[in-house]
Amino acid sequence: MATQKSGLKRRLKARHLTMISLGGSIGTGLFLGSGAAIYQAGPGGALLAYLVIGVMVYFIMTSLGELASFMPTSGAFSTYATRFIDPALGFALGWNYWYSWAICLAAELSASTLVMKFWFPHSPSWLWSGLFLLVIFLLNILSVRGYGEGEYWFSFVKVATIILFIVTGFLMIFGILGGAPAGFKNFTIGDAPFHGGALAVLGVFITAGFSFQGTEIVGVAAGESENPRKNVPKAIKSIFWRILLFYVLAILVIGLIIPYTTKSLQSTDVMVSPFTLVFKKAGLAFAASLMNAVILTAVLSAGNSSLYASTRILYAMAHEGQAPKFFGKLNKRGVPVAALVATTIVGALAFLASAFGDGAIYIWLLNAAGVTGFIFWLGIAASHYRFRKAYLAQGRSLDDLPYHAKWYPFGPIFALIVGVIVILAQDYQAFLGGRIDWMSAIAAYLGIPLFAIMWLGYKLVKRTKVIPLEACRIDDRGFDQEPEHTEKKDARS
């Protein structure tokens, strides 16, 4: 296995990588957003939407697993697109990924202040945002192990809560806890299990897609994993079952216990989140405080991952010549400090834009970042499709791959089709009713033209072309790795 004389340190163990892949997809989208999905499309509609998006994410992750286990690099998406499709696409994906997570850091800082005001309603917002930014920054600047340990325990709390929720829910459904059995009656009230028709389910596709964003961070972390050829496939293989267990079972429990007509399901207030409502029905008086603590954990986890992912992608682009070179420098602990500090400053400035004035600038920044998650998912699927074709075109054997993505080429093609549908339908309501709501449409789709400008602009300036399959740089190591035998070769020569 490859080792390094200098560069990024391989300090992430298998348990870190497993929890990163798992915790990346568990956040406020599940704890708060799942209720709105059930209210909008009914319990059956929400289940269907999350299942379809779950299958799409599974195929994206298997594509990423094949790429990351063969060529583990912290550049992940931008590096793969640069080498297997077109450097211009890699440039656009990399900067969009960095921008998306830098803005996400600001969003999580804003969310953390709202969570803390649950317990300390009269405290200043800047106190909590500043404290949490400092904690996240320290976890990341210490070493990659600091990020890994932080994310491991944040994810552990989230996973434990969901398991407790599912067990509690099924005890209530069968009448073992919380009085009379809930049974299946809430799946038949009104026009359940499907409410609002196909368009309502389509709307939940988007909610579900946002809920799953973050699963791809395992691809970035692979570049600093102790044994990516073994640990990346291990983390990827169980993702489908985790998605099934945590998302589908959680939504099933909510849909069976709480009628979809309950108006509070559409609220983002932790006091009436679906998890809080179920725990209260079970007789847990401290449900609201418990869920607020869990949501704070989810917020800190998202902020921690935001800073890590955006820092590593900036470092990777510097090595590919797509960002200023000083972002590619590391300290003795293998941390790209310049990239880390720059991302922290951008996140803090974006937070200040949300905290002062009317917040209009920040809303537009957030809207521009909204669609980017789906764009780099499409980039992963397209990169994998081209990688496999180039790999075979250059006469290589599939037996040499540490991990095979199942269902190729169906998997990446399915992910591409569903991803495009979700992107285009992101704000379909703006085009209904005879008059187009241009402000709503621009806000929803702003990220698409920004991505296109970066892609086409770089293409025109650098005159890049789609790389022929035979010319793709297929190497089992990234720029941030050195083969184990390099030193011996040099000594002999």
GROMACS .gro file of C-alpha atoms in nm:
model
  493
    1MET     CA    1   0.000   0.000   0.000
    2ALA     CA    2   0.117   0.352  -0.069
    3THR     CA    3   0.281   0.555   0.205
    4GLN     CA    4   0.405   0.912   0.215
    5LYS     CA    5   0.731   1.081   0.301
    6SER     CA    6   0.547   1.413   0.309
    7GLY     CA    7   0.201   1.535   0.234
    8LEU     CA    8  -0.140   1.442   0.366
    9LYS     CA    9  -0.122   1.197   0.655
   10ARG     CA   10  -0.308   0.867   0.640
   11ARG     CA   11  -0.454   0.885   0.990
   12LEU     CA   12  -0.821   0.795   0.934
   13LYS     CA   13  -0.899   0.446   1.056
   14ALA     CA   14  -1.174   0.215   0.930
   15ARG     CA   15  -1.410   0.321   1.211
   16HIS     CA   16  -1.362   0.689   1.117
   17LEU     CA   17  -1.435   0.622   0.750
   18THR     CA   18  -1.744   0.415   0.834
   19MET     CA   19  -1.890   0.687   1.055
   20ILE     CA   20  -1.799   0.961   0.805
   21SER     CA   21  -1.987   0.777   0.530
   22LEU     CA   22  -2.280   0.720   0.763
   23GLY     CA   23  -2.293   1.050   0.949
   24GLY     CA   24  -2.255   1.256   0.634
   25SER     CA   25  -2.613   1.181   0.531
   26ILE     CA   26  -2.778   1.216   0.874
   27GLY     CA   27  -2.869   1.567   0.973
   28THR     CA   28  -3.149   1.818   1.003
   29GLY     CA   29  -3.291   1.691   0.672
   30LEU     CA   30  -3.397   1.374   0.852
   31PHE     CA   31  -3.464   1.513   1.201
   32LEU     CA   32  -3.669   1.814   1.083
   33GLY     CA   33  -3.734   1.785   0.706
   34SER     CA   34  -3.884   1.434   0.706
   35GLY     CA   35  -4.205   1.563   0.867
   36ALA     CA   36  -4.263   1.814   0.588
   37ALA     CA   37  -4.209   1.537   0.330
   38ILE     CA   38  -4.481   1.323   0.491
   39TYR     CA   39  -4.718   1.621   0.517
   40GLN     CA   40  -4.664   1.706   0.149
   41ALA     CA   41  -4.690   1.359  -0.014
   42GLY     CA   42  -4.839   1.137   0.255
   43PRO     CA   43  -4.653   0.851   0.425
   44GLY     CA   44  -4.648   0.635   0.111
   45GLY     CA   45  -4.535   0.921  -0.114
   46ALA     CA   46  -4.254   1.017   0.125
   47LEU     CA   47  -4.139   0.653   0.149
   48LEU     CA   48  -4.137   0.616  -0.230
   49ALA     CA   49  -3.942   0.938  -0.282
   50TYR     CA   50  -3.680   0.853  -0.019
   51LEU     CA   51  -3.644   0.500  -0.158
   52VAL     CA   52  -3.583   0.625  -0.515
   53ILE     CA   53  -3.335   0.890  -0.402
   54GLY     CA   54  -3.177   0.633  -0.170
   55VAL     CA   55  -3.119   0.400  -0.467
   56MET     CA   56  -2.970   0.690  -0.665
   57VAL     CA   57  -2.734   0.775  -0.377
   58TYR     CA   58  -2.639   0.408  -0.346
   59PHE     CA   59  -2.532   0.400  -0.712
   60ILE     CA   60  -2.343   0.729  -0.673
   61MET     CA   61  -2.160   0.588  -0.372
   62THR     CA   62  -2.072   0.262  -0.550
   63SER     CA   63  -1.934   0.471  -0.838
   64LEU     CA   64  -1.734   0.677  -0.590
   65GLY     CA   65  -1.624   0.357  -0.415
   66GLU     CA   66  -1.470   0.216  -0.733
   67LEU     CA   67  -1.291   0.544  -0.804
   68ALA     CA   68  -1.176   0.620  -0.449
   69SER     CA   69  -1.052   0.270  -0.366
   70PHE     CA   70  -0.850   0.257  -0.692
   71MET     CA   71  -0.720   0.614  -0.677
   72PRO     CA   72  -0.771   0.757  -0.327
   73THR     CA   73  -0.715   1.132  -0.337
   74SER     CA   74  -0.845   1.424  -0.137
   75GLY     CA   75  -0.931   1.592  -0.467
   76ALA     CA   76  -1.192   1.326  -0.541
   77PHE     CA   77  -1.455   1.488  -0.766
   78SER     CA   78  -1.246   1.759  -0.930
   79THR     CA   79  -0.948   1.526  -0.980
   80TYR     CA   80  -1.156   1.245  -1.132
   81ALA     CA   81  -1.339   1.479  -1.370
   82THR     CA   82  -1.010   1.648  -1.466
   83ARG     CA   83  -0.843   1.317  -1.549
   84PHE     CA   84  -1.128   1.117  -1.702
   85ILE     CA   85  -1.353   1.377  -1.873
   86ASP     CA   86  -1.228   1.734  -1.917
   87PRO     CA   87  -1.007   1.962  -1.700
   88ALA     CA   88  -1.268   2.239  -1.743
   89LEU     CA   89  -1.533   2.018  -1.582
   90GLY     CA   90  -1.293   1.932  -1.299
   91PHE     CA   91  -1.227   2.304  -1.243
   92ALA     CA   92  -1.599   2.388  -1.229
   93LEU     CA   93  -1.685   2.092  -1.004
   94GLY     CA   94  -1.400   2.169  -0.765
   95TRP     CA   95  -1.481   2.536  -0.718
   96ASN     CA   96  -1.854   2.463  -0.691
   97TYR     CA   97  -1.784   2.198  -0.427
   98TRP     CA   98  -1.562   2.435  -0.229
   99TYR     CA   99  -1.816   2.717  -0.254
  100SER     CA  100  -2.107   2.491  -0.158
  101TRP     CA  101  -1.943   2.368   0.162
  102ALA     CA  102  -1.802   2.709   0.257
  103ILE     CA  103  -2.155   2.851   0.243
  104CYS     CA  104  -2.284   2.542   0.425
  105LEU     CA  105  -2.042   2.626   0.707
  106ALA     CA  106  -2.209   2.967   0.740
  107ALA     CA  107  -2.555   2.804   0.735
  108GLU     CA  108  -2.457   2.567   1.016
  109LEU     CA  109  -2.322   2.857   1.223
  110SER     CA  110  -2.658   3.030   1.182
  111ALA     CA  111  -2.841   2.711   1.278
  112SER     CA  112  -2.624   2.662   1.588
  113THR     CA  113  -2.731   2.999   1.729
  114LEU     CA  114  -3.100   2.910   1.685
  115VAL     CA  115  -3.045   2.575   1.858
  116MET     CA  116  -2.868   2.736   2.156
  117LYS     CA  117  -3.141   2.997   2.195
  118PHE     CA  118  -3.373   2.707   2.283
  119TRP     CA  119  -3.188   2.687   2.617
  120PHE     CA  120  -3.050   3.043   2.636
  121PRO     CA  121  -3.312   3.264   2.465
  122HIS     CA  122  -3.151   3.597   2.559
  123SER     CA  123  -2.790   3.513   2.469
  124PRO     CA  124  -2.617   3.692   2.178
  125SER     CA  125  -2.593   3.499   1.851
  126TRP     CA  126  -2.228   3.589   1.788
  127LEU     CA  127  -2.125   3.417   2.113
  128TRP     CA  128  -2.241   3.070   2.001
  129SER     CA  129  -2.143   3.104   1.636
  130GLY     CA  130  -1.795   3.223   1.736
  131LEU     CA  131  -1.752   2.946   1.994
  132PHE     CA  132  -1.861   2.670   1.756
  133LEU     CA  133  -1.650   2.806   1.470
  134LEU     CA  134  -1.349   2.799   1.702
  135VAL     CA  135  -1.421   2.439   1.807
  136ILE     CA  136  -1.461   2.322   1.445
  137PHE     CA  137  -1.147   2.513   1.338
  138LEU     CA  138  -0.940   2.356   1.618
  139LEU     CA  139  -1.062   2.004   1.531
  140ASN     CA  140  -0.948   2.057   1.173
  141ILE     CA  141  -0.617   2.235   1.234
  142LEU     CA  142  -0.485   1.982   1.487
  143SER     CA  143  -0.468   1.698   1.232
  144VAL     CA  144  -0.693   1.490   1.010
  145ARG     CA  145  -0.729   1.261   1.314
  146GLY     CA  146  -0.893   1.552   1.499
  147TYR     CA  147  -1.155   1.585   1.225
  148GLY     CA  148  -1.202   1.206   1.219
  149GLU     CA  149  -1.251   1.174   1.595
  150GLY     CA  150  -1.489   1.470   1.605
  151GLU     CA  151  -1.697   1.329   1.321
  152TYR     CA  152  -1.692   0.980   1.473
  153TRP     CA  153  -1.851   1.093   1.799
  154PHE     CA  154  -2.091   1.340   1.635
  155SER     CA  155  -2.212   1.059   1.408
  156PHE     CA  156  -2.229   0.813   1.696
  157VAL     CA  157  -2.479   1.037   1.878
  158LYS     CA  158  -2.694   1.072   1.564
  159VAL     CA  159  -2.691   0.699   1.491
  160ALA     CA  160  -2.776   0.610   1.853
  161THR     CA  161  -3.069   0.854   1.847
  162ILE     CA  162  -3.213   0.709   1.526
  163ILE     CA  163  -3.182   0.352   1.655
  164LEU     CA  164  -3.356   0.455   1.980
  165PHE     CA  165  -3.625   0.632   1.776
  166ILE     CA  166  -3.691   0.331   1.550
  167VAL     CA  167  -3.704   0.085   1.842
  168THR     CA  168  -3.934   0.318   2.041
  169GLY     CA  169  -4.155   0.370   1.735
  170PHE     CA  170  -4.207  -0.002   1.668
  171LEU     CA  171  -4.285  -0.064   2.037
  172MET     CA  172  -4.554   0.205   2.004
  173ILE     CA  173  -4.688   0.065   1.675
  174PHE     CA  174  -4.749  -0.274   1.839
  175GLY     CA  175  -4.884  -0.126   2.165
  176ILE     CA  176  -4.594  -0.230   2.390
  177LEU     CA  177  -4.520   0.135   2.473
  178GLY     CA  178  -4.729   0.453   2.484
  179GLY     CA  179  -5.077   0.306   2.533
  180ALA     CA  180  -5.297   0.176   2.253
  181PRO     CA  181  -5.117   0.031   1.947
  182ALA     CA  182  -5.075   0.281   1.663
  183GLY     CA  183  -5.113   0.003   1.404
  184PHE     CA  184  -5.150   0.094   1.037
  185LYS     CA  185  -5.456   0.320   1.052
  186ASN     CA  186  -5.261   0.636   0.965
  187PHE     CA  187  -5.170   0.481   0.628
  188THR     CA  188  -5.537   0.480   0.529
  189ILE     CA  189  -5.676   0.812   0.657
  190GLY     CA  190  -5.776   1.074   0.398
  191ASP     CA  191  -5.615   0.994   0.064
  192ALA     CA  192  -5.316   0.822   0.228
  193PRO     CA  193  -5.080   0.657   0.172
  194PHE     CA  194  -5.024   0.878  -0.135
  195HIS     CA  195  -5.129   1.241  -0.104
  196GLY     CA  196  -5.102   1.511  -0.370
  197GLY     CA  197  -5.022   1.282  -0.663
  198ALA     CA  198  -4.704   1.250  -0.868
  199LEU     CA  199  -4.606   1.619  -0.838
  200ALA     CA  200  -4.608   1.596  -0.458
  201VAL     CA  201  -4.375   1.294  -0.473
  202LEU     CA  202  -4.152   1.485  -0.717
  203GLY     CA  203  -4.133   1.770  -0.467
  204VAL     CA  204  -4.021   1.527  -0.196
  205PHE     CA  205  -3.747   1.398  -0.430
  206ILE     CA  206  -3.580   1.735  -0.385
  207THR     CA  207  -3.618   1.730  -0.005
  208ALA     CA  208  -3.480   1.376   0.006
  209GLY     CA  209  -3.190   1.472  -0.221
  210PHE     CA  210  -3.085   1.755   0.010
  211SER     CA  211  -3.117   1.519   0.309
  212PHE     CA  212  -2.866   1.275   0.159
  213GLN     CA  213  -2.606   1.535   0.063
  214GLY     CA  214  -2.281   1.478   0.248
  215THR     CA  215  -2.254   1.104   0.187
  216GLU     CA  216  -1.989   1.174  -0.078
  217ILE     CA  217  -1.743   1.317   0.179
  218VAL     CA  218  -1.611   0.964   0.227
  219GLY     CA  219  -1.454   1.008  -0.118
  220VAL     CA  220  -1.259   1.311   0.003
  221ALA     CA  221  -1.162   1.133   0.326
  222ALA     CA  222  -1.033   0.832   0.128
  223GLY     CA  223  -0.720   1.033   0.047
  224GLU     CA  224  -0.630   1.029   0.418
  225SER     CA  225  -0.751   0.681   0.506
  226GLU     CA  226  -0.501   0.429   0.648
  227ASN     CA  227  -0.590   0.159   0.397
  228PRO     CA  228  -0.829   0.293   0.132
  229ARG     CA  229  -0.823  -0.023  -0.082
  230LYS     CA  230  -0.973  -0.211   0.210
  231ASN     CA  231  -1.155   0.054   0.414
  232VAL     CA  232  -1.334   0.245   0.135
  233PRO     CA  233  -1.512  -0.064  -0.007
  234LYS     CA  234  -1.599  -0.167   0.349
  235ALA     CA  235  -1.768   0.169   0.412
  236ILE     CA  236  -1.943   0.174   0.073
  237LYS     CA  237  -2.080  -0.181   0.083
  238SER     CA  238  -2.306  -0.120   0.382
  239ILE     CA  239  -2.434   0.222   0.273
  240PHE     CA  240  -2.751   0.090   0.106
  241TRP     CA  241  -2.857  -0.094   0.421
  242ARG     CA  242  -2.789   0.211   0.634
  243ILE     CA  243  -3.000   0.426   0.401
  244LEU     CA  244  -3.276   0.167   0.421
  245LEU     CA  245  -3.252   0.136   0.799
  246PHE     CA  246  -3.216   0.499   0.901
  247TYR     CA  247  -3.422   0.687   0.645
  248VAL     CA  248  -3.688   0.444   0.529
  249LEU     CA  249  -3.760   0.292   0.872
  250ALA     CA  250  -3.760   0.635   1.040
  251ILE     CA  251  -4.011   0.771   0.786
  252LEU     CA  252  -4.220   0.452   0.818
  253VAL     CA  253  -4.234   0.499   1.197
  254ILE     CA  254  -4.334   0.866   1.166
  255GLY     CA  255  -4.599   0.790   0.902
  256LEU     CA  256  -4.753   0.511   1.113
  257ILE     CA  257  -4.762   0.703   1.443
  258ILE     CA  258  -4.839   1.062   1.332
  259PRO     CA  259  -5.121   1.133   1.081
  260TYR     CA  260  -4.987   1.307   0.769
  261THR     CA  261  -5.258   1.573   0.818
  262THR     CA  262  -5.084   1.700   1.135
  263LYS     CA  263  -4.997   2.061   1.044
  264SER     CA  264  -4.701   2.082   1.281
  265LEU     CA  265  -4.517   1.827   1.061
  266GLN     CA  266  -4.431   2.107   0.819
  267SER     CA  267  -4.269   2.315   1.093
  268THR     CA  268  -3.891   2.332   1.142
  269ASP     CA  269  -3.935   2.405   1.514
  270VAL     CA  270  -3.761   2.139   1.724
  271MET     CA  271  -4.051   2.151   1.971
  272VAL     CA  272  -4.279   1.993   1.708
  273SER     CA  273  -4.028   1.800   1.497
  274PRO     CA  274  -4.155   1.450   1.407
  275PHE     CA  275  -3.890   1.291   1.629
  276THR     CA  276  -3.994   1.508   1.925
  277LEU     CA  277  -4.364   1.429   1.869
  278VAL     CA  278  -4.300   1.052   1.863
  279PHE     CA  279  -4.082   1.061   2.176
  280LYS     CA  280  -4.348   1.270   2.354
  281LYS     CA  281  -4.619   1.020   2.259
  282ALA     CA  282  -4.398   0.750   2.409
  283GLY     CA  283  -4.401   0.941   2.739
  284LEU     CA  284  -4.052   1.093   2.730
  285ALA     CA  285  -4.102   1.432   2.897
  286PHE     CA  286  -3.755   1.555   2.799
  287ALA     CA  287  -3.809   1.483   2.428
  288ALA     CA  288  -3.767   1.844   2.309
  289SER     CA  289  -3.442   1.895   2.501
  290LEU     CA  290  -3.312   1.558   2.383
  291MET     CA  291  -3.384   1.635   2.018
  292ASN     CA  292  -3.240   1.985   2.048
  293ALA     CA  293  -2.916   1.835   2.178
  294VAL     CA  294  -2.913   1.582   1.892
  295ILE     CA  295  -2.983   1.855   1.633
  296LEU     CA  296  -2.695   2.059   1.783
  297THR     CA  297  -2.475   1.752   1.731
  298ALA     CA  298  -2.597   1.725   1.371
  299VAL     CA  299  -2.523   2.094   1.313
  300LEU     CA  300  -2.169   2.066   1.455
  301SER     CA  301  -2.112   1.750   1.250
  302ALA     CA  302  -2.220   1.927   0.932
  303GLY     CA  303  -2.000   2.228   1.014
  304ASN     CA  304  -1.703   2.001   1.087
  305SER     CA  305  -1.748   1.815   0.758
  306SER     CA  306  -1.806   2.141   0.567
  307LEU     CA  307  -1.474   2.284   0.677
  308TYR     CA  308  -1.286   1.958   0.616
  309ALA     CA  309  -1.429   1.888   0.269
  310SER     CA  310  -1.394   2.243   0.137
  311THR     CA  311  -1.037   2.268   0.270
  312ARG     CA  312  -0.928   1.943   0.105
  313ILE     CA  313  -1.087   2.024  -0.230
  314LEU     CA  314  -0.908   2.362  -0.233
  315TYR     CA  315  -0.581   2.186  -0.154
  316ALA     CA  316  -0.642   1.936  -0.436
  317MET     CA  317  -0.721   2.205  -0.694
  318ALA     CA  318  -0.399   2.387  -0.605
  319HIS     CA  319  -0.207   2.069  -0.697
  320GLU     CA  320  -0.399   2.036  -1.024
  321GLY     CA  321  -0.311   2.397  -1.114
  322GLN     CA  322  -0.674   2.509  -1.077
  323ALA     CA  323  -0.627   2.722  -0.762
  324PRO     CA  324  -0.343   2.941  -0.625
  325LYS     CA  325  -0.039   2.728  -0.538
  326PHE     CA  326  -0.012   2.840  -0.175
  327PHE     CA  327  -0.338   2.656  -0.098
  328GLY     CA  328  -0.146   2.334  -0.168
  329LYS     CA  329   0.106   2.382   0.115
  330LEU     CA  330   0.089   2.165   0.427
  331ASN     CA  331   0.219   2.208   0.780
  332LYS     CA  332   0.418   1.932   0.954
  333ARG     CA  333   0.093   1.764   1.067
  334GLY     CA  334  -0.024   1.734   0.706
  335VAL     CA  335  -0.291   2.006   0.732
  336PRO     CA  336  -0.339   2.256   0.443
  337VAL     CA  337  -0.345   2.558   0.674
  338ALA     CA  338  -0.383   2.829   0.406
  339ALA     CA  339  -0.683   2.650   0.255
  340LEU     CA  340  -0.829   2.597   0.603
  341VAL     CA  341  -0.791   2.961   0.707
  342ALA     CA  342  -0.931   3.093   0.376
  343THR     CA  343  -1.238   2.870   0.399
  344THR     CA  344  -1.295   2.964   0.764
  345ILE     CA  345  -1.282   3.336   0.677
  346VAL     CA  346  -1.526   3.295   0.385
  347GLY     CA  347  -1.766   3.095   0.605
  348ALA     CA  348  -1.744   3.355   0.882
  349LEU     CA  349  -1.803   3.645   0.639
  350ALA     CA  350  -2.104   3.467   0.489
  351PHE     CA  351  -2.240   3.417   0.842
  352LEU     CA  352  -2.196   3.787   0.915
  353ALA     CA  353  -2.390   3.862   0.594
  354SER     CA  354  -2.676   3.656   0.736
  355ALA     CA  355  -2.657   3.808   1.084
  356PHE     CA  356  -2.653   4.176   0.990
  357GLY     CA  357  -2.880   4.381   0.768
  358ASP     CA  358  -3.172   4.207   0.602
  359GLY     CA  359  -2.964   3.902   0.510
  360ALA     CA  360  -3.054   3.936   0.140
  361ILE     CA  361  -2.693   3.881   0.024
  362TYR     CA  362  -2.665   3.562   0.227
  363ILE     CA  363  -2.998   3.429   0.094
  364TRP     CA  364  -2.872   3.468  -0.262
  365LEU     CA  365  -2.540   3.300  -0.169
  366LEU     CA  366  -2.733   3.012  -0.014
  367ASN     CA  367  -2.962   2.981  -0.317
  368ALA     CA  368  -2.662   2.967  -0.550
  369ALA     CA  369  -2.518   2.682  -0.342
  370GLY     CA  370  -2.844   2.486  -0.323
  371VAL     CA  371  -2.825   2.302  -0.654
  372THR     CA  372  -2.449   2.236  -0.643
  373GLY     CA  373  -2.488   1.919  -0.436
  374PHE     CA  374  -2.675   1.752  -0.720
  375ILE     CA  375  -2.426   1.886  -0.976
  376PHE     CA  376  -2.124   1.720  -0.816
  377TRP     CA  377  -2.323   1.399  -0.774
  378LEU     CA  378  -2.371   1.405  -1.149
  379GLY     CA  379  -1.996   1.468  -1.180
  380ILE     CA  380  -1.922   1.152  -0.978
  381ALA     CA  381  -2.154   0.937  -1.194
  382ALA     CA  382  -2.014   1.077  -1.520
  383SER     CA  383  -1.652   1.038  -1.400
  384HIS     CA  384  -1.710   0.675  -1.307
  385TYR     CA  385  -1.877   0.599  -1.640
  386ARG     CA  386  -1.578   0.743  -1.827
  387PHE     CA  387  -1.321   0.587  -1.592
  388ARG     CA  388  -1.450   0.233  -1.648
  389LYS     CA  389  -1.458   0.285  -2.027
  390ALA     CA  390  -1.104   0.430  -2.028
  391TYR     CA  391  -0.980   0.155  -1.798
  392LEU     CA  392  -1.094  -0.116  -2.039
  393ALA     CA  393  -0.990   0.084  -2.349
  394GLN     CA  394  -0.634   0.089  -2.217
  395GLY     CA  395  -0.627  -0.291  -2.190
  396ARG     CA  396  -0.655  -0.321  -1.813
  397SER     CA  397  -0.827  -0.603  -1.625
  398LEU     CA  398  -1.126  -0.543  -1.400
  399ASP     CA  399  -0.982  -0.807  -1.168
  400ASP     CA  400  -0.717  -0.554  -1.064
  401LEU     CA  401  -0.976  -0.313  -0.924
  402PRO     CA  402  -0.999  -0.326  -0.543
  403TYR     CA  403  -1.376  -0.269  -0.563
  404HIS     CA  404  -1.627  -0.327  -0.843
  405ALA     CA  405  -1.934  -0.104  -0.863
  406LYS     CA  406  -2.236  -0.329  -0.907
  407TRP     CA  407  -2.481  -0.284  -1.193
  408TYR     CA  408  -2.241  -0.090  -1.418
  409PRO     CA  409  -2.330   0.084  -1.650
  410PHE     CA  410  -2.692   0.093  -1.523
  411GLY     CA  411  -2.589   0.247  -1.189
  412PRO     CA  412  -2.418   0.567  -1.310
  413ILE     CA  413  -2.672   0.612  -1.592
  414PHE     CA  414  -2.965   0.578  -1.348
  415ALA     CA  415  -2.799   0.827  -1.111
  416LEU     CA  416  -2.743   1.072  -1.398
  417ILE     CA  417  -3.107   1.054  -1.516
  418VAL     CA  418  -3.260   1.090  -1.168
  419GLY     CA  419  -3.013   1.366  -1.080
  420VAL     CA  420  -3.101   1.569  -1.390
  421ILE     CA  421  -3.475   1.527  -1.321
  422VAL     CA  422  -3.432   1.650  -0.963
  423ILE     CA  423  -3.222   1.950  -1.073
  424LEU     CA  424  -3.468   2.058  -1.342
  425ALA     CA  425  -3.773   2.002  -1.120
  426GLN     CA  426  -3.623   2.182  -0.821
  427ASP     CA  427  -3.879   2.463  -0.835
  428TYR     CA  428  -4.140   2.334  -1.079
  429GLN     CA  429  -4.409   2.527  -0.884
  430ALA     CA  430  -4.267   2.853  -1.023
  431PHE     CA  431  -4.385   2.751  -1.372
  432LEU     CA  432  -4.738   2.646  -1.275
  433GLY     CA  433  -5.049   2.860  -1.257
  434GLY     CA  434  -5.021   3.055  -1.585
  435ARG     CA  435  -4.763   3.310  -1.467
  436ILE     CA  436  -4.397   3.230  -1.412
  437ASP     CA  437  -4.259   3.335  -1.074
  438TRP     CA  438  -3.926   3.459  -1.206
  439MET     CA  439  -3.779   3.559  -0.867
  440SER     CA  440  -3.846   3.212  -0.725
  441ALA     CA  441  -3.712   3.042  -1.039
  442ILE     CA  442  -3.392   3.250  -1.047
  443ALA     CA  443  -3.328   3.183  -0.677
  444ALA     CA  444  -3.376   2.807  -0.724
  445TYR     CA  445  -3.172   2.766  -1.042
  446LEU     CA  446  -2.900   3.029  -0.985
  447GLY     CA  447  -2.634   2.765  -0.926
  448ILE     CA  448  -2.676   2.616  -1.276
  449PRO     CA  449  -2.565   2.921  -1.481
  450LEU     CA  450  -2.284   2.991  -1.232
  451PHE     CA  451  -2.155   2.636  -1.281
  452ALA     CA  452  -2.189   2.670  -1.661
  453ILE     CA  453  -1.997   3.001  -1.659
  454MET     CA  454  -1.707   2.840  -1.467
  455TRP     CA  455  -1.702   2.534  -1.692
  456LEU     CA  456  -1.726   2.717  -2.026
  457GLY     CA  457  -1.507   3.008  -1.912
  458TYR     CA  458  -1.219   2.776  -1.816
  459LYS     CA  459  -1.272   2.580  -2.136
  460LEU     CA  460  -1.244   2.891  -2.353
  461VAL     CA  461  -0.944   3.036  -2.168
  462LYS     CA  462  -0.746   2.711  -2.143
  463ARG     CA  463  -0.883   2.561  -2.469
  464THR     CA  464  -0.947   2.226  -2.305
  465LYS     CA  465  -1.114   1.933  -2.481
  466VAL     CA  466  -1.282   1.611  -2.373
  467ILE     CA  467  -0.997   1.366  -2.314
  468PRO     CA  468  -0.995   1.058  -2.543
  469LEU     CA  469  -1.039   0.731  -2.353
  470GLU     CA  470  -0.693   0.609  -2.452
  471ALA     CA  471  -0.531   0.929  -2.320
  472CYS     CA  472  -0.699   0.941  -1.976
  473ARG     CA  473  -0.446   0.941  -1.690
  474ILE     CA  474  -0.531   0.614  -1.520
  475ASP     CA  475  -0.301   0.571  -1.226
  476ASP     CA  476  -0.375   0.390  -0.900
  477ARG     CA  477  -0.255   0.685  -0.695
  478GLY     CA  478  -0.335   1.052  -0.672
  479PHE     CA  479  -0.107   1.354  -0.665
  480ASP     CA  480  -0.099   1.335  -0.283
  481GLN     CA  481   0.054   0.986  -0.266
  482GLU     CA  482   0.396   0.838  -0.319
  483PRO     CA  483   0.448   0.471  -0.401
  484GLU     CA  484   0.618   0.265  -0.133
  485HIS     CA  485   0.906   0.164  -0.359
  486THR     CA  486   0.999   0.516  -0.481
  487GLU     CA  487   1.278   0.566  -0.229
  488LYS     CA  488   1.437   0.229  -0.306
  489LYS     CA  489   1.433   0.300  -0.680
  490ASP     CA  490   1.600   0.636  -0.627
  491ALA     CA  491   1.868   0.480  -0.406
  492ARG     CA  492   1.951   0.216  -0.670
  493SER     CA  493   1.966   0.474  -0.948
   0.00000   0.00000   0.00000
